[in-house]
PDB file of C-alpha atoms in Angstrom:
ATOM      1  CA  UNK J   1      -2.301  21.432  15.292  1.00 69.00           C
ATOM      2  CA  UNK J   2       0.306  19.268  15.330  1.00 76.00           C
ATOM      3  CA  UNK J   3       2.209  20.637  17.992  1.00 77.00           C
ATOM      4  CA  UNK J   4      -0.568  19.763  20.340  1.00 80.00           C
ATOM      5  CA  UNK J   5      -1.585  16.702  18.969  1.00 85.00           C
ATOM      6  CA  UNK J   6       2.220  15.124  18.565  1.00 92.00           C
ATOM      7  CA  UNK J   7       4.606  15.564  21.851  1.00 92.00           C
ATOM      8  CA  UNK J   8       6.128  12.257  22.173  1.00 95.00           C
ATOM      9  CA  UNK J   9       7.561   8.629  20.069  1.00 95.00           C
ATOM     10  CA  UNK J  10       3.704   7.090  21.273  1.00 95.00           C
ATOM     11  CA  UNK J  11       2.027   9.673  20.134  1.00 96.00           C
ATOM     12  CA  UNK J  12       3.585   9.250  16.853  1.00 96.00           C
ATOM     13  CA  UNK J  13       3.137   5.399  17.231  1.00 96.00           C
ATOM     14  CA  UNK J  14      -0.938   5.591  18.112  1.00 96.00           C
ATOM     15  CA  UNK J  15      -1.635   7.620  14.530  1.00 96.00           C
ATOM     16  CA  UNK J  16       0.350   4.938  12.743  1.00 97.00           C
ATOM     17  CA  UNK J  17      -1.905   2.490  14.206  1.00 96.00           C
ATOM     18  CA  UNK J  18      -4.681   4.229  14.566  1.00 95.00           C
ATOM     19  CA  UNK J  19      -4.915   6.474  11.636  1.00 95.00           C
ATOM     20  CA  UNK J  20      -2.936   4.956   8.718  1.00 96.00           C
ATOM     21  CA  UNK J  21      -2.860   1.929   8.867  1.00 96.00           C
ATOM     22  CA  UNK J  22      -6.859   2.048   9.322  1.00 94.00           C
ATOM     23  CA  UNK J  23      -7.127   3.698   5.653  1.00 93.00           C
ATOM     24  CA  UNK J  24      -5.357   0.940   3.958  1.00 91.00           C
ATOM     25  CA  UNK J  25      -7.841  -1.220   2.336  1.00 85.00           C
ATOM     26  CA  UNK J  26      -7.596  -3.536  -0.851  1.00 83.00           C
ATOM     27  CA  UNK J  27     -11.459  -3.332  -1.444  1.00 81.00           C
ATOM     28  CA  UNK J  28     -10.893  -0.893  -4.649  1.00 79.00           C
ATOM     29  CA  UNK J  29      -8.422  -3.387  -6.311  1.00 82.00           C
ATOM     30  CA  UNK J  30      -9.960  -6.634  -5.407  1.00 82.00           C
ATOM     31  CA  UNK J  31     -13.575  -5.276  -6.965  1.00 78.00           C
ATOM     32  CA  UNK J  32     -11.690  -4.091 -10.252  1.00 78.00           C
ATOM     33  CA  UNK J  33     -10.062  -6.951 -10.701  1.00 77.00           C
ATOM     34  CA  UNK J  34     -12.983  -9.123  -9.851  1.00 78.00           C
ATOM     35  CA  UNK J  35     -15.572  -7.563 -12.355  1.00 74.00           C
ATOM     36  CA  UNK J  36     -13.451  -5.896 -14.480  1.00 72.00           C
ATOM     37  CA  UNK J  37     -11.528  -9.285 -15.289  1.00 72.00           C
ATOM     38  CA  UNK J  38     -13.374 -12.491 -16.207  1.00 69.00           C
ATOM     39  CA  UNK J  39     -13.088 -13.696 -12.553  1.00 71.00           C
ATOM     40  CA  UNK J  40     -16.823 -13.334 -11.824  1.00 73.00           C
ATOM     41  CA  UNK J  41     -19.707 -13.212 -14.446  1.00 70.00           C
ATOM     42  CA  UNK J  42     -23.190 -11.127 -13.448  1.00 69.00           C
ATOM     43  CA  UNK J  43     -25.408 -13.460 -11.242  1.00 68.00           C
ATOM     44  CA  UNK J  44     -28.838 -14.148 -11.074  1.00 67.00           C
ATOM     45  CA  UNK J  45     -29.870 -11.955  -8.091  1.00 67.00           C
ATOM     46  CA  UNK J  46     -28.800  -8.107  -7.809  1.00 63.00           C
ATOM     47  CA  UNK J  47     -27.214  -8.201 -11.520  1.00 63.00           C
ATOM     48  CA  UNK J  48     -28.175  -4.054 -12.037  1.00 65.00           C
ATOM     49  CA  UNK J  49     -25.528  -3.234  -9.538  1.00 65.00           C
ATOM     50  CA  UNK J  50     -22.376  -3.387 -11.784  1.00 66.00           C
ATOM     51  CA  UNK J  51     -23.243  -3.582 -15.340  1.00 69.00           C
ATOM     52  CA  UNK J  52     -20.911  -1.892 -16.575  1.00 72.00           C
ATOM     53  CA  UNK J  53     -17.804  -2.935 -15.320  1.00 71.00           C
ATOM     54  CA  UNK J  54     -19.024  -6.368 -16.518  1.00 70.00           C
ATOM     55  CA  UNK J  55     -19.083  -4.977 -19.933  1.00 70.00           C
ATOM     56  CA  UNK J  56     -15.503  -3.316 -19.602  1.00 71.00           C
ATOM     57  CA  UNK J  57     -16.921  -0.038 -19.161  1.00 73.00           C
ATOM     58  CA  UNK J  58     -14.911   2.188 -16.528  1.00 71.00           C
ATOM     59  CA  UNK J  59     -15.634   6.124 -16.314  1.00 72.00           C
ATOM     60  CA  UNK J  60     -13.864   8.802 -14.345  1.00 70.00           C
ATOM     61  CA  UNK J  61     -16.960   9.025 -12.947  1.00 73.00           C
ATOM     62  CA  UNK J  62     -17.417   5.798 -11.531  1.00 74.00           C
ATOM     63  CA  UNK J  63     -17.616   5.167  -7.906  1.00 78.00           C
ATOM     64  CA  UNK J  64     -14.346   2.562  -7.852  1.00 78.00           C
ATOM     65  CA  UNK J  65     -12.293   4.855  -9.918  1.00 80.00           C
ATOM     66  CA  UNK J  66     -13.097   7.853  -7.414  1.00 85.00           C
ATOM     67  CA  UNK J  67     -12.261   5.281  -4.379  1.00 87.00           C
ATOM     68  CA  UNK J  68      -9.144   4.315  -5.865  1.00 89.00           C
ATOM     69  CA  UNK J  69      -8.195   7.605  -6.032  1.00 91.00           C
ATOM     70  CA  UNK J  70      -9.182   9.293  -2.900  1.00 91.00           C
ATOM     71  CA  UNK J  71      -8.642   6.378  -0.832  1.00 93.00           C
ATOM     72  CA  UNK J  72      -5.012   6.313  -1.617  1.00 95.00           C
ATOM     73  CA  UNK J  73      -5.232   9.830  -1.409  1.00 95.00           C
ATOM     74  CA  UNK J  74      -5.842  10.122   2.282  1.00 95.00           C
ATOM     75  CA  UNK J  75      -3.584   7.380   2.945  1.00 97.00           C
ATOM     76  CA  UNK J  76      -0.832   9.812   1.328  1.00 97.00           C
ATOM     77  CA  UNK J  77      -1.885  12.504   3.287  1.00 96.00           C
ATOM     78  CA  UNK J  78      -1.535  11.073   6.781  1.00 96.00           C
ATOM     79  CA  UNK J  79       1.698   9.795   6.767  1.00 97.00           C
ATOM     80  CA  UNK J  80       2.705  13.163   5.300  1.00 97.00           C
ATOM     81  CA  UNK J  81       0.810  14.258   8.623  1.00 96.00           C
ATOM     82  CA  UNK J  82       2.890  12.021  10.481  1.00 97.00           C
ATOM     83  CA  UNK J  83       6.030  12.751   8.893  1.00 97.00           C
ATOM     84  CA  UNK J  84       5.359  16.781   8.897  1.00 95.00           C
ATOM     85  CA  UNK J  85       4.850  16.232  13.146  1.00 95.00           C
ATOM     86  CA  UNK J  86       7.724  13.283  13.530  1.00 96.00           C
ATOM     87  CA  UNK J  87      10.051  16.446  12.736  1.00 95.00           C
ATOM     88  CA  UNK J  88       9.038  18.125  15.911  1.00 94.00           C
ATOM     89  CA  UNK J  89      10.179  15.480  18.110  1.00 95.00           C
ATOM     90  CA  UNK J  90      13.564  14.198  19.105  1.00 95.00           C
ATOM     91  CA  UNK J  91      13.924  10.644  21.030  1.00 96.00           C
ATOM     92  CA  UNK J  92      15.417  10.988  24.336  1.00 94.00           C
ATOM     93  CA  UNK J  93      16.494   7.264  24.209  1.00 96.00           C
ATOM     94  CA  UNK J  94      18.502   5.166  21.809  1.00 96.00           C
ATOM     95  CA  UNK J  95      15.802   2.448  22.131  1.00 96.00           C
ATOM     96  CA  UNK J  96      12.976   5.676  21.498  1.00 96.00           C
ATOM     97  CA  UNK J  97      15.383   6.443  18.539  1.00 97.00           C
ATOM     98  CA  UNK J  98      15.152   2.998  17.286  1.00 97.00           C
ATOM     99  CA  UNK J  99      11.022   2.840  17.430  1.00 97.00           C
ATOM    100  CA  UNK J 100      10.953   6.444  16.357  1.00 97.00           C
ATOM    101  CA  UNK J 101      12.915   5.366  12.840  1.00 97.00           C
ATOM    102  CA  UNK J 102      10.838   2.236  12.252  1.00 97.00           C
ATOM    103  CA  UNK J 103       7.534   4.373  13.157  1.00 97.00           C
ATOM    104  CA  UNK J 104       8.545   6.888  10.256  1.00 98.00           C
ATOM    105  CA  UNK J 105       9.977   3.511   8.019  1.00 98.00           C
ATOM    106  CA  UNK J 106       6.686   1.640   8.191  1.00 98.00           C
ATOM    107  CA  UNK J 107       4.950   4.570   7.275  1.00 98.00           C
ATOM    108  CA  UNK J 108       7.010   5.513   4.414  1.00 98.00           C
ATOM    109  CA  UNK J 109       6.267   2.033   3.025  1.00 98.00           C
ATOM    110  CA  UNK J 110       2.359   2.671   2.852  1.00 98.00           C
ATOM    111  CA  UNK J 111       3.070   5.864   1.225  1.00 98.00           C
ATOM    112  CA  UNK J 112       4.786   4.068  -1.299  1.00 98.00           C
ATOM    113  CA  UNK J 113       2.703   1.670  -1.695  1.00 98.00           C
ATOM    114  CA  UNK J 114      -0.490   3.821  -2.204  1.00 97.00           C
ATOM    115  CA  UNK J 115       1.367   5.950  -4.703  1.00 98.00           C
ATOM    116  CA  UNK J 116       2.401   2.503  -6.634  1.00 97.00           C
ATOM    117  CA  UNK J 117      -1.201   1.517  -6.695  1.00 95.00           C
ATOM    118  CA  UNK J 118      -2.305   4.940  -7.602  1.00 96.00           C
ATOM    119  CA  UNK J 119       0.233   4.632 -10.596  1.00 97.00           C
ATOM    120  CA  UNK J 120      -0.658   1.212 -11.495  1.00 94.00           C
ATOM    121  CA  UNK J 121      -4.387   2.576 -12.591  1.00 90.00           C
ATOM    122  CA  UNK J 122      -4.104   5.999 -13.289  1.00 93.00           C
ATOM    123  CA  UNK J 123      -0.462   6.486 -15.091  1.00 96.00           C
ATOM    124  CA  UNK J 124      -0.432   6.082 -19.331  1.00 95.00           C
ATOM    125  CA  UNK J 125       2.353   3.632 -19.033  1.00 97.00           C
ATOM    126  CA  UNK J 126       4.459   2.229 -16.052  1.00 97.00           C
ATOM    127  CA  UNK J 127       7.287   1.196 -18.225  1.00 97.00           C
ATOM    128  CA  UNK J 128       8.180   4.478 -19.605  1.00 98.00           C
ATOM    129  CA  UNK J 129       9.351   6.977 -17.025  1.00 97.00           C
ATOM    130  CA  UNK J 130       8.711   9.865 -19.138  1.00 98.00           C
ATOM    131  CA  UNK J 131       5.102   8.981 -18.556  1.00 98.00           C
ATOM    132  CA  UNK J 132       2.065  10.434 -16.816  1.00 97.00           C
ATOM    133  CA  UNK J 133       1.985   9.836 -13.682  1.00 97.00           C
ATOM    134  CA  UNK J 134       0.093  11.042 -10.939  1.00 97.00           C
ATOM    135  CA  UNK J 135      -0.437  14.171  -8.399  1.00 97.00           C
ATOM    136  CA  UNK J 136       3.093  13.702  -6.216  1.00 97.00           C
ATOM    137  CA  UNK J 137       2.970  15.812  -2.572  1.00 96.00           C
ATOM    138  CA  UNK J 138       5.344  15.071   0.385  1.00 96.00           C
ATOM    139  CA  UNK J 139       3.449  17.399   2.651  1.00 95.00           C
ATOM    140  CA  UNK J 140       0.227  17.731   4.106  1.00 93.00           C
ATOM    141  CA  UNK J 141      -2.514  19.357   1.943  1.00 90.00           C
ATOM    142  CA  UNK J 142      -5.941  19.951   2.086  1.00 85.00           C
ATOM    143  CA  UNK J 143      -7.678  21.514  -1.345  1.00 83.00           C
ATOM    144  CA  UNK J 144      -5.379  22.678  -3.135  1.00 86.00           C
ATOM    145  CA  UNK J 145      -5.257  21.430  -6.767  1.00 90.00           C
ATOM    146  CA  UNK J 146      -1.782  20.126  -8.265  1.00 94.00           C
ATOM    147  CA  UNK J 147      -0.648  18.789 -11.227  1.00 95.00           C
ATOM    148  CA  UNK J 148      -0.153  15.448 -12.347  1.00 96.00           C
ATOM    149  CA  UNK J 149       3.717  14.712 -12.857  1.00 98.00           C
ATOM    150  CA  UNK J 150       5.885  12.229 -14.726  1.00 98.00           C
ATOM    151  CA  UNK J 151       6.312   8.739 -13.502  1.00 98.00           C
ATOM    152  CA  UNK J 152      10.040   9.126 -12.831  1.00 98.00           C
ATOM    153  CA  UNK J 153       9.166  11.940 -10.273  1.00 98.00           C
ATOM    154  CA  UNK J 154       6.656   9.636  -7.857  1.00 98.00           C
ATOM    155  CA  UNK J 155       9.116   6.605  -8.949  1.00 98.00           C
ATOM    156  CA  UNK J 156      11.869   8.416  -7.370  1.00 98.00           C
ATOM    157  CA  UNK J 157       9.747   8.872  -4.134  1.00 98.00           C
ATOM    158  CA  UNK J 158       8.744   4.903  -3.818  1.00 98.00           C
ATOM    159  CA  UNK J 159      12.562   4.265  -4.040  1.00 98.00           C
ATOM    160  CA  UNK J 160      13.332   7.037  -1.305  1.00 98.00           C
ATOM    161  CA  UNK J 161      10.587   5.548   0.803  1.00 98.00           C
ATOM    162  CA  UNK J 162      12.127   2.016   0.654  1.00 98.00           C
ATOM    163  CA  UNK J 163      15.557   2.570   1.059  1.00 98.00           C
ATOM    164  CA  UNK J 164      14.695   4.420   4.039  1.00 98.00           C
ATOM    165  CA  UNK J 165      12.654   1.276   5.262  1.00 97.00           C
ATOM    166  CA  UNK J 166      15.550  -1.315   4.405  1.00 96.00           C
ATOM    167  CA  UNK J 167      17.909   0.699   6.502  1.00 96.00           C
ATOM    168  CA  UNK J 168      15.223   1.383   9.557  1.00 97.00           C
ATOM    169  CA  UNK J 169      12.550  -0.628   9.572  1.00 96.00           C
ATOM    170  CA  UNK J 170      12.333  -3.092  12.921  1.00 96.00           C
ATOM    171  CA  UNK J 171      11.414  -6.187  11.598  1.00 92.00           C
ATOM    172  CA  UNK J 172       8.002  -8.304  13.148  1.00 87.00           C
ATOM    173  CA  UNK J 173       6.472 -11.494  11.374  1.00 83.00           C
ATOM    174  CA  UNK J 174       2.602  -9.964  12.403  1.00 85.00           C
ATOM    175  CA  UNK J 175       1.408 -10.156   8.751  1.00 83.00           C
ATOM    176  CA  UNK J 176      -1.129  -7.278   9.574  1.00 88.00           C
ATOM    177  CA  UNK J 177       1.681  -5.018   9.423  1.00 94.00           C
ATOM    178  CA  UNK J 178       4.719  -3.424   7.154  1.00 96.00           C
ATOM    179  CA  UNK J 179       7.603  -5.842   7.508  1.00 95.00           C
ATOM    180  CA  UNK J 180      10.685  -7.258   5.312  1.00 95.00           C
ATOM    181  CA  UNK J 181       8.797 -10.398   3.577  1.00 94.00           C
ATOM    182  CA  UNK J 182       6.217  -7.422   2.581  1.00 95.00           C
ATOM    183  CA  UNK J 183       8.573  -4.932   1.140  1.00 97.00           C
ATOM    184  CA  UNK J 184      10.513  -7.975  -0.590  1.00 97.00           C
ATOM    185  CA  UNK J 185       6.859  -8.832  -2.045  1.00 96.00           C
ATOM    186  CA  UNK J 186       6.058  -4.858  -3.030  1.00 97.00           C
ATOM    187  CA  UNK J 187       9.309  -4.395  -4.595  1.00 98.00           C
ATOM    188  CA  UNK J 188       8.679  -8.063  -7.038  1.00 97.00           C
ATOM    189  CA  UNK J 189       5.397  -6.512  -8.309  1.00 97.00           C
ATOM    190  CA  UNK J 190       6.515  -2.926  -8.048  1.00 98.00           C
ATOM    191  CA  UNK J 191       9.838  -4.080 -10.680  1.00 98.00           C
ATOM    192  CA  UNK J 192       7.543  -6.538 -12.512  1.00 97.00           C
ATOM    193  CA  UNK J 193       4.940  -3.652 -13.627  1.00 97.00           C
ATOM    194  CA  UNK J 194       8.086  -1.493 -14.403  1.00 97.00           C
ATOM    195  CA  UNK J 195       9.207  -3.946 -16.769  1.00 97.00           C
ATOM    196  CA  UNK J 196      12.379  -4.419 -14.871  1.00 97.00           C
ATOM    197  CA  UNK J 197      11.981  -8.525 -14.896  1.00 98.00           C
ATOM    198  CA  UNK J 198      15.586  -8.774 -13.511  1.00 98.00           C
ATOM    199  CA  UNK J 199      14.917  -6.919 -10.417  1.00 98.00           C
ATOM    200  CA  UNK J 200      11.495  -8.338 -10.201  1.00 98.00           C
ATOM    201  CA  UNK J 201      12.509 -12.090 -10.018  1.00 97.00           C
ATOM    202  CA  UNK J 202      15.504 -11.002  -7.537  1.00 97.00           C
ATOM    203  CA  UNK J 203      12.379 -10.140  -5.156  1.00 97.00           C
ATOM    204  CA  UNK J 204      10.180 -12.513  -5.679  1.00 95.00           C
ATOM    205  CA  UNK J 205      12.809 -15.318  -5.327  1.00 95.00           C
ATOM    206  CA  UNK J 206      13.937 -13.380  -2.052  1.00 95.00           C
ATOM    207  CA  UNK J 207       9.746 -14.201  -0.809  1.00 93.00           C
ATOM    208  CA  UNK J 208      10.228 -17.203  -1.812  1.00 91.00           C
ATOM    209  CA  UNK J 209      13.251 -18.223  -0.186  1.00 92.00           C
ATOM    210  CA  UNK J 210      13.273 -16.131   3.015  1.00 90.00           C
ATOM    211  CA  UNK J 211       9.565 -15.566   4.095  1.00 86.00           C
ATOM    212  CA  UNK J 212       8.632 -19.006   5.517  1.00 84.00           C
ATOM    213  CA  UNK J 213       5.824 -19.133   3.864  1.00 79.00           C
ATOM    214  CA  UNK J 214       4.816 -21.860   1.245  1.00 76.00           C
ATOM    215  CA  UNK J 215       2.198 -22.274  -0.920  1.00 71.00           C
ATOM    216  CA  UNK J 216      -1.030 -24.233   0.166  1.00 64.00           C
ATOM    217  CA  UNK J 217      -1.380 -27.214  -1.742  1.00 64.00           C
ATOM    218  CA  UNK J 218      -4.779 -28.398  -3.182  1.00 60.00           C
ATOM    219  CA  UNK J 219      -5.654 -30.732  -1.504  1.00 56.00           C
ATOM    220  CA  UNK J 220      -4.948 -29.327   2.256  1.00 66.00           C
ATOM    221  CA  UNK J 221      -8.189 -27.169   2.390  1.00 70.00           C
ATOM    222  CA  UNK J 222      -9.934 -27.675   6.413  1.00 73.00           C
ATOM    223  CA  UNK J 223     -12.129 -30.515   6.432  1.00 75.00           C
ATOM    224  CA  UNK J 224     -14.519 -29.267   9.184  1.00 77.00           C
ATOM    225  CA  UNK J 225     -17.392 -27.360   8.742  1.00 83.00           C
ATOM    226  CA  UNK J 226     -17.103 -24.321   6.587  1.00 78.00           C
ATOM    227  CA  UNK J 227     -17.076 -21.175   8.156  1.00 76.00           C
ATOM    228  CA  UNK J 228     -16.686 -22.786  11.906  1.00 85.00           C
ATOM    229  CA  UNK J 229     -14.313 -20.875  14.391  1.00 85.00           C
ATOM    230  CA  UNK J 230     -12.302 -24.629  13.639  1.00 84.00           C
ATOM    231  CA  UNK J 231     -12.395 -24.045   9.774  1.00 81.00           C
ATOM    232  CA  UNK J 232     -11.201 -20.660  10.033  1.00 79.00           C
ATOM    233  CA  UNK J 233      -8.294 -21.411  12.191  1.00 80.00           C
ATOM    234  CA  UNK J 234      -7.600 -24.373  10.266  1.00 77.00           C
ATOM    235  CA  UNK J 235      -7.218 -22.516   7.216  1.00 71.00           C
ATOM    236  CA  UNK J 236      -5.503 -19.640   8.481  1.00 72.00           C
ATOM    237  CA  UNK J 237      -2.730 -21.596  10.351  1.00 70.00           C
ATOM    238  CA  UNK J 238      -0.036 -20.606   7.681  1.00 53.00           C
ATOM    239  CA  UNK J 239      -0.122 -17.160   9.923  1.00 47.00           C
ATOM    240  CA  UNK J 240       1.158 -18.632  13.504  1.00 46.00           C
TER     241      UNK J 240
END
C-alpha cells in the first residue's frame, strides 16, 4: 500500500536507493556481449556451460534472454512504484521540493535507460520508428499481459524521461549514481543506435569535453601486486 509505505521526501529517497537502484545490473549485457561476440572463445575447464551462445545460438528460451527481459522489467516497475506514490506527497520545503524533483529525475533516467536496453535487444530495428518495439507501461503492474508497441511510442517515453532529468536532476560526481556526465553518455549511445549520428557525436563530444574524465593510457596500468587493496585503488583512482 503505498499510502502506508510512502509519507514523506525520505521515504521516497530510501526506495530509490534501496530498491531501484539495487535492480540495475549490467550482468545480462556484459555476458551477451562477451560470448555472443568473439570477445571470449570456450575454455578448457567448464566449456558445457554456454555452448550455444558460443555458436551464435540465442533462444527465447534461454536463460540471458529471459534476464534481459525481466530484469529490466522490474526495474520499470519500481520506479513506476515510486512515481505512482511520489504523487501522494507534496514537499513542505523549497529545499524538500528540490530533492523531491531530483528523487523522481534520477529515477526517470533508469526507467529510460532499462527501456533503451530492452529496445536495443528485443525491437526489429532501432532506426525505424515504425518498428517493434517493446511492452511500454507508465504504471505499476503485476500480471497482466500487454502488447508490444512501436518504437516511436517507448522512444517518446526515454525523451520525456530525460528532459525531465535535464531540467531537475541535482547534479553529484558519485559515479555509482544517475548524474549529467551519465545522461550526456546515455543520450551518445541512445542517438548512435537510432542512427541519429548528428545528435550522437553532439553527446559524446559533450563526455568528452565536460566529464573530467580521460582515457587511461596503456601504459599507466598499477604496478603493484594484482588484486592488492594498493592495485585496486591504484587503478580505480580516475573515480576520486
Amino acid at each position: 500500500n503505498n499510502q502506508q509505505t510512502f509519507k514523506t521526501v525520505a521515504d521516497l529517497q530510501k526506495y530509490l536507493m534501496g530498491d531501484v537502484y539495487t535492480t540495475m545490473s549490467n550482468t545480462g549485457p556484459v555476458i551477451v556481449s562477451a560470448f555472443f561476440t568473439d570477445e571470449t572463445g570456450l575454455g578448457t575447464a567448464n566449456s558445457t556451460l554456454t555452448p550455444g551462445m558460443h555458436q551464435f545460438f540465442l533462444y527465447p528460451s534461454d536463460a540471458t534472454s529471459s534476464s534481459l527481459w525481466l530484469s529490466n522489467y522490474a526495474t520499470i516497475n519500481r520506479v513506476n512504484r515510486l512515481l505512482a506514490a511520489a504523487e501522494l506527497i507534496t514537499p513542505t520545503t523549497s529545499a524538500e521540493q528540490i530533492t523531491y524533483n531530483s528523487v523522481i529525475a534520477q529515477a526517470r533516467v533508469i526507467r529510460a535507460f532499462a527501456y533503451f536496453t530492452l529496445e536495443t535487444y528485443f525491437s526489429t530495428d532501432l532506426k525505424n520508428d515504425d518498428a517493434l518495439g517493446v511492452i511500454l507501461t507508465t504504471v505499476p503492474v503485476n500480471d497482466e499481459k500487454l502488447p508490444r508497441v512501436k518504437n516511436s511510442e517507448i522512444f517518446g517515453l526515454i525523451d520525456s524521461d530525460l528532459n525531465f532529468a535535464d531540467s531537475n536532476l541535482v547534479d553529484n560526481t558519485n559515479y555509482f549514481y544517475i548524474s549529467k556526465n551519465f545522461i550526456n553518455a546515455f543520450k551518445a549511445r541512445y542517438y548512435l543506435y537510432r542512427g541519429k549520428h548528428a545528435l550522437a557525436k553532439q553527446f559524446a563530444t559533450k563526455v568528452i569535453n565536460e566529464s573530467g574524465l580521460s582515457l587511461v593510457g596503456v601504459n599507466t596500468l598499477p604496478t603493484s601486486t594484482t588484486g592488492s587493496s594498493a592495485w585496486h585503488t591504484s587503478l580505480n583512482s580516475y573515480a576520486s
